[in-house]
Amino acid sequence: MKDNSATYQRLFFFIFWVGATFGFISDEVITGLASMRTPVFLMLDALWVLLACCTVRNKWHIACMACFIAVSCATTCLSNGMPLTFWANGVRDFLGIFLAYPILCYFMQDPARRERFENSLGWHLMCFLGVQAFCVTYQCLLYGAGDHCGGSFGNWYSGIVSMCIYCASFYLMHRSIDQSHFFASLRSNWLPVVLLFPTFLNETKVSFVLIVLYFVLLMPLDRRYLVRAMWILPVGLLLGWMAIAVYTSTVKDFDDIFSMEFVTDYIMIDDIEDAEGGAMWDLEEGNKADVPRLTKIMYLPLLHNEEPGHELTGWGVGQFKGGSMFGVSEFAERYDWLLMGSIPYMFHVHIQLGQVGLVMCVLWLLALFVVKPAWSSGRNFNMQLFALVCILIIMIYNDSLRDLWMCSFIFLLMAASWHNENNEDEAGETELPLSQEQQQ
């Protein structure tokens, strides 16, 4: 039987790079391409589904995907009376969370296939970090620190690009470091650490959490952990001081962002019942309404009182899409003030699929951590803990798990965390590839 894995690998990286660079190119280089964003990403979603059809063979993965398709279609079309085209457009938001891990497992499960993929992946990820360093620096100089600094993803992707940078750097460092000579190896593989600096140019506050997590989990969890931690603490403090110095020089009103008052206002307002009035006032003043994250979650009981009968099944997938090629729903028009701005992922799922969908997504994510693949001989706890914390942050911080590329980075760590039977000790064994054949 012919092995088409090399072709599938090229398709994977084609999807990756087109999606990861189209935003910056259309924003800054060829602005006329901005009108092509919807058809381009529709094409990439179609190619992603095609790649999944060619690679996913695990019966449990297929069963979970079939279950999601059935539940989402039933809740959207039967329970809420939305057309199939509306459902098909809305289900695109879930292609990453349900397909990224099975696709990446395909590349990881076979030893020869995994070696070729990971060698090529190392080169692509180093290029990705270099591209972000250029793009974010350029955007920061042009627009100042803020949401415009989304790197190669373009405007409004600052949170996504920061987390992707940490995931990419962590993966590269974890594979390059020889744990038996930890500090010597850390010094010789310094570049991925240095390329974290763009995450402090775009006002992404979650970066202060991720940089601590990065160094805590970079070290192996063994009896010598505390000794290594004592040695690496000065390095972490130095990088933290440098990060704060960069942050204070680029972000306005820095003195307030770590205060309890700022943090409280950032995630919550005093009176939840005033959320709609405040948001509508912002819209009337010509500003973009952005109800704080925790307020949106706490507002759900009030929303269900106003719109009864949607607690279990939500209002159907597609409530956060539409407006270009497809129209928006009546619910999305009526509650636009609540559905715009920063969206915690658990809120994103609950609005569309209700409690049933939220439970289904949580069970799927738990299964990825609990159920060991048949081809695996063990797990890398550090990678899995890093991925787990990233997912938990996203659940209450933003809705970036709807993004195909964010899912690719997080679930790359999950798939790579399962050791292959013929390659149980992977740390420090793979160098960045140099040959053209591997770079494909």
XYZ file of C-alpha atoms in Angstrom:
440
model
C 0.000 0.000 0.000
C 1.377 3.383 -1.032
C 2.472 5.662 1.819
C 1.060 9.153 1.214
C 2.188 10.578 4.546
C 4.767 12.884 2.898
C 2.015 14.421 0.770
C -0.230 14.847 3.811
C 2.654 16.472 5.653
C 3.137 19.019 2.874
C -0.598 19.747 2.928
C -0.445 20.268 6.703
C 2.338 22.856 6.420
C 0.648 24.538 3.443
C -2.495 25.072 5.530
C -0.375 26.188 8.455
C 1.619 28.852 6.627
C -1.198 30.295 4.511
C -3.391 30.744 7.575
C -0.556 31.950 9.796
C 0.627 34.702 7.404
C -2.446 35.828 5.441
C -3.483 38.332 8.115
C -0.212 40.282 8.163
C 0.143 40.182 4.373
C -3.405 41.481 3.821
C -3.062 44.100 6.591
C 0.378 45.482 5.802
C 1.765 44.225 2.476
C -1.045 43.687 -0.056
C -4.066 45.400 1.474
C -6.226 44.531 -1.513
C -6.241 40.922 -0.302
C -8.334 41.843 2.747
C -11.564 41.205 0.819
C -10.364 37.654 0.114
C -10.064 36.693 3.785
C -13.379 34.824 4.018
C -12.932 32.688 0.851
C -9.280 31.971 1.697
C -10.091 30.704 5.192
C -13.093 28.799 3.870
C -10.704 27.031 1.483
C -8.288 26.292 4.336
C -11.111 24.821 6.432
C -12.094 22.598 3.508
C -8.477 21.427 3.101
C -8.309 20.750 6.858
C -11.378 18.525 6.645
C -9.865 16.785 3.603
C -6.638 16.185 5.542
C -8.650 14.715 8.414
C -10.529 12.404 6.052
C -7.195 11.140 4.693
C -5.416 10.661 8.018
C -7.838 9.947 10.869
C -8.380 6.212 11.319
C -8.833 5.795 15.080
C -12.379 4.555 15.659
C -12.775 6.469 18.921
C -11.728 9.728 17.316
C -14.160 9.111 14.481
C -16.940 8.247 16.944
C -16.370 11.464 18.921
C -16.410 13.554 15.757
C -19.573 11.836 14.555
C -21.198 12.480 17.940
C -20.327 16.177 17.755
C -21.666 16.470 14.200
C -24.948 14.796 15.206
C -25.415 16.864 18.392
C -24.476 20.189 16.803
C -26.703 19.582 13.785
C -29.654 18.507 15.963
C -29.370 21.477 18.335
C -28.872 23.995 15.519
C -31.307 22.771 12.881
C -33.933 20.860 14.866
C -34.028 22.619 18.235
C -33.420 26.147 16.928
C -34.743 25.889 13.376
C -31.630 27.218 11.667
C -30.839 26.196 8.060
C -28.140 23.643 7.245
C -25.970 26.322 5.632
C -25.968 28.245 8.926
C -24.919 25.086 10.781
C -22.207 24.263 8.219
C -20.713 27.740 8.580
C -20.894 27.637 12.374
C -19.362 24.190 12.732
C -16.134 25.587 11.246
C -15.410 27.078 14.683
C -14.975 23.544 16.043
C -12.758 22.057 13.322
C -9.623 22.820 15.307
C -10.624 21.461 18.692
C -11.981 18.179 17.298
C -9.628 17.534 14.362
C -6.189 18.897 15.299
C -5.304 16.177 17.809
C -6.387 13.195 15.607
C -4.510 14.628 12.613
C -1.330 15.199 14.624
C -1.590 11.712 16.132
C -1.423 10.348 12.595
C 1.998 11.962 12.132
C 3.206 10.865 15.579
C 2.097 7.237 15.764
C 4.464 5.665 13.227
C 8.195 5.952 14.137
C 9.449 6.727 10.619
C 6.574 9.096 9.912
C 7.138 10.819 13.250
C 10.859 11.301 12.669
C 10.260 12.930 9.278
C 7.442 15.111 10.600
C 9.224 16.293 13.748
C 12.444 17.087 11.910
C 10.493 19.213 9.443
C 8.349 20.658 12.230
C 11.425 21.923 14.096
C 12.521 23.933 11.069
C 9.026 25.342 10.475
C 8.591 26.357 14.117
C 11.940 28.181 14.181
C 10.862 30.046 11.060
C 7.529 30.812 12.733
C 9.257 32.324 15.779
C 11.522 34.405 13.563
C 8.559 35.670 11.532
C 6.716 36.691 14.723
C 9.766 38.556 15.994
C 9.797 40.646 12.810
C 6.034 41.138 12.478
C 5.292 41.999 16.120
C 8.237 44.416 16.325
C 7.095 46.111 13.119
C 3.503 46.380 14.363
C 4.605 47.705 17.757
C 6.726 50.434 16.157
C 3.920 51.337 13.751
C 0.842 51.154 16.013
C 2.171 50.897 19.553
C 1.647 48.005 21.955
C -1.840 46.540 21.754
C -4.207 44.348 19.783
C -2.658 45.470 16.491
C 0.439 43.418 17.410
C -0.920 40.052 16.326
C 2.235 39.058 14.484
C 1.828 37.269 11.185
C -1.806 36.498 12.105
C -2.629 40.201 11.725
C -4.674 42.681 13.732
C -6.609 41.566 16.827
C -4.619 38.335 17.216
C -2.290 39.475 19.997
C -3.509 36.873 22.515
C -3.312 34.034 20.016
C 0.148 34.877 18.710
C 1.560 35.172 22.245
C 0.318 31.744 23.294
C 1.433 30.204 19.977
C 4.921 31.648 20.502
C 5.152 30.072 23.955
C 3.897 26.703 22.705
C 6.337 26.681 19.768
C 9.317 27.747 21.885
C 8.470 25.284 24.650
C 8.218 22.405 22.169
C 11.561 23.288 20.569
C 13.347 23.726 23.877
C 11.915 20.562 25.363
C 13.068 18.500 22.396
C 16.495 20.122 22.197
C 17.529 20.079 25.846
C 19.529 17.151 27.156
C 18.057 16.654 30.621
C 21.231 14.943 31.879
C 23.194 18.152 31.080
C 20.358 20.608 31.609
C 22.116 23.956 32.084
C 24.809 23.394 29.471
C 22.100 22.381 27.031
C 20.003 25.409 27.993
C 22.894 27.733 27.161
C 23.505 26.120 23.795
C 19.819 26.279 22.800
C 19.190 29.913 23.769
C 17.526 31.143 20.570
C 13.938 29.889 21.193
C 14.059 31.561 24.627
C 15.218 34.893 23.183
C 12.445 34.724 20.580
C 9.865 34.969 23.370
C 10.435 38.747 23.480
C 7.572 39.649 21.052
C 5.065 38.465 23.670
C 5.897 41.561 25.740
C 5.325 44.001 22.900
C 1.601 43.444 22.423
C 0.022 44.129 25.834
C -0.875 40.456 26.376
C -1.115 40.151 30.144
C -1.380 36.357 30.062
C 2.284 36.320 28.990
C 3.299 36.922 32.613
C 1.611 33.645 33.527
C 3.009 31.749 30.552
C 6.635 32.755 31.104
C 6.534 31.360 34.657
C 4.859 28.178 33.431
C 7.447 27.935 30.643
C 10.463 27.738 32.959
C 8.740 25.724 35.676
C 7.872 22.950 33.209
C 11.028 23.131 31.122
C 12.853 21.206 33.848
C 12.167 17.472 34.315
C 9.888 16.598 37.225
C 12.272 14.409 39.208
C 14.138 14.390 42.556
C 16.623 16.996 41.334
C 13.874 19.476 40.393
C 14.369 21.770 43.403
C 18.125 21.922 42.830
C 17.638 22.891 39.197
C 14.944 25.388 40.199
C 17.343 27.152 42.562
C 19.877 27.529 39.758
C 17.390 28.665 37.147
C 15.592 31.114 39.478
C 18.091 33.960 38.813
C 17.612 33.439 35.058
C 13.839 33.566 35.479
C 14.045 36.712 37.617
C 16.312 38.395 35.064
C 13.964 37.571 32.185
C 11.002 38.677 34.282
C 12.670 42.005 35.037
C 13.483 42.465 31.343
C 9.879 41.587 30.407
C 8.490 44.155 32.855
C 10.963 46.763 31.602
C 9.825 46.201 28.009
C 6.194 46.182 29.086
C 6.447 49.447 31.026
C 8.110 51.165 28.086
C 5.400 50.129 25.607
C 2.138 49.998 27.582
C 0.296 53.012 28.857
C -0.944 53.244 32.474
C 1.338 50.406 33.512
C 1.197 51.407 37.181
C -2.446 50.318 37.370
C -2.464 46.951 35.627
C -1.336 44.855 38.615
C -3.586 46.616 41.116
C -6.563 44.731 42.540
C -8.904 47.437 41.256
C -7.613 47.046 37.700
C -7.804 43.245 37.784
C -11.347 43.362 39.190
C -12.572 45.823 36.551
C -10.760 43.837 33.846
C -12.716 40.620 34.464
C -15.865 41.735 36.299
C -18.213 44.711 36.850
C -19.894 45.547 40.127
C -23.510 44.985 39.038
C -24.132 42.278 36.443
C -27.577 43.667 35.657
C -25.911 46.877 34.442
C -23.883 44.981 31.816
C -26.332 45.617 28.982
C -26.781 49.291 29.788
C -23.036 49.926 29.902
C -22.449 48.037 26.665
C -25.258 49.825 24.838
C -23.880 53.186 25.991
C -20.479 52.251 24.510
C -22.134 51.374 21.200
C -24.098 54.635 21.147
C -20.870 56.539 21.730
C -19.317 54.817 18.728
C -17.100 52.537 20.789
C -16.846 48.759 20.692
C -18.743 47.081 23.527
C -16.570 44.687 25.531
C -18.338 43.236 28.554
C -15.679 41.825 30.953
C -14.994 38.110 30.631
C -16.284 36.891 33.988
C -19.326 39.150 33.697
C -20.329 37.345 30.505
C -20.229 34.002 32.285
C -22.132 35.355 35.298
C -24.730 36.911 32.979
C -25.798 33.519 31.600
C -28.551 32.905 34.239
C -30.063 36.310 33.387
C -29.825 35.496 29.693
C -31.655 32.199 30.203
C -34.387 34.018 32.142
C -34.833 36.366 29.196
C -34.571 33.551 26.617
C -35.927 30.386 28.326
C -35.605 26.910 26.839
C -31.960 27.093 25.719
C -30.142 25.947 28.836
C -29.385 22.439 27.559
C -28.891 22.968 23.835
C -27.984 26.647 23.446
C -28.929 28.693 20.387
C -27.069 26.615 17.777
C -23.588 26.823 16.263
C -22.843 29.892 14.170
C -23.850 32.614 16.631
C -20.350 34.117 16.499
C -20.038 33.930 12.695
C -21.792 35.509 9.737
C -21.995 39.012 8.359
C -19.880 38.464 5.244
C -20.939 35.466 3.147
C -23.659 34.311 5.575
C -26.180 36.283 7.595
C -26.373 36.490 11.378
C -29.132 35.014 13.507
C -31.856 36.995 15.250
C -30.291 36.072 18.581
C -26.888 37.408 17.502
C -28.468 40.665 16.329
C -30.419 41.084 19.562
C -27.467 40.341 21.837
C -24.626 41.715 19.736
C -23.489 43.763 22.750
C -22.887 40.510 24.665
C -21.322 38.468 21.862
C -18.614 40.948 20.845
C -15.296 41.640 22.505
C -13.348 39.161 24.636
C -15.162 35.816 24.849
C -14.216 33.053 27.332
C -14.288 29.739 25.494
C -16.719 28.152 27.940
C -19.113 31.035 27.202
C -18.519 30.542 23.465
C -19.521 26.865 23.684
C -22.435 27.377 26.083
C -24.082 30.014 23.897
C -24.010 27.731 20.865
C -24.452 24.238 22.319
C -25.633 24.796 25.878
C -24.771 22.557 28.795
C -24.773 19.468 26.557
C -22.121 20.927 24.269
C -20.009 22.196 27.144
C -19.986 18.758 28.789
C -19.167 17.148 25.440
C -16.166 19.446 24.855
C -14.858 18.973 28.401
C -15.119 15.175 28.140
C -13.291 15.251 24.802
C -10.454 17.333 26.259
C -10.219 15.151 29.370
C -10.035 12.032 27.212
C -7.007 13.429 25.382
C -5.107 13.615 28.671
C -6.392 10.398 30.234
C -6.613 7.898 27.385
C -3.192 6.720 26.234
C -3.031 5.944 22.490
C -2.490 2.280 21.617
C 0.782 3.174 19.867
C 2.246 4.992 22.880
C 4.565 3.579 25.532
C 4.321 6.493 27.963
C 3.715 10.189 28.384
C 5.673 13.396 28.870
C 4.022 15.068 31.871
C 5.702 18.436 31.298
C 4.263 18.847 27.810
C 0.839 17.692 28.934
C 0.796 20.049 31.915
C 1.792 22.970 29.693
C -1.005 22.130 27.242
C -3.485 21.635 30.102
C -2.769 25.020 31.680
C -3.048 26.714 28.279
C -6.474 25.117 27.770
C -7.641 26.113 31.262
C -6.523 29.699 30.647
C -8.396 29.819 27.343
C -11.560 28.468 28.965
C -11.903 31.654 31.022
C -9.722 34.101 29.050
C -10.635 34.039 25.361
C -12.165 31.913 22.608
C -8.949 31.103 20.745
C -9.748 27.360 20.671
C -12.054 28.228 17.796
C -8.893 29.159 15.887
C -7.403 26.345 13.812
C -3.809 27.470 14.345
C -4.120 27.930 18.104
C -5.459 24.372 18.314
C -2.622 23.114 16.127
C -0.022 24.443 18.569
C -1.711 23.240 21.759
C -2.630 19.796 20.463
C 0.826 19.445 18.923
C 2.127 19.399 22.508
C -0.491 16.805 23.415
C 0.246 14.499 20.475
C 4.023 14.884 20.896
C 3.746 14.181 24.632
C 2.923 10.519 23.931
C 6.176 8.627 23.492
C 6.360 6.338 20.526
C 7.099 2.687 21.372
C 10.365 2.806 19.436
C 11.373 6.226 20.689
C 10.751 6.423 24.408
C 13.420 8.978 25.238
C 12.997 11.836 22.801
C 14.401 14.772 24.715
C 17.611 16.103 23.270
C 17.754 13.630 20.378
C 16.514 15.755 17.511
C 18.378 18.676 16.005
C 16.822 21.280 13.778
C 16.817 19.947 10.204
C 18.858 21.495 7.484
C 18.155 19.487 4.351
C 15.621 20.611 1.758
C 13.920 17.236 1.831
C 13.298 17.524 5.569
C 12.117 21.128 5.254
C 9.275 19.965 3.014
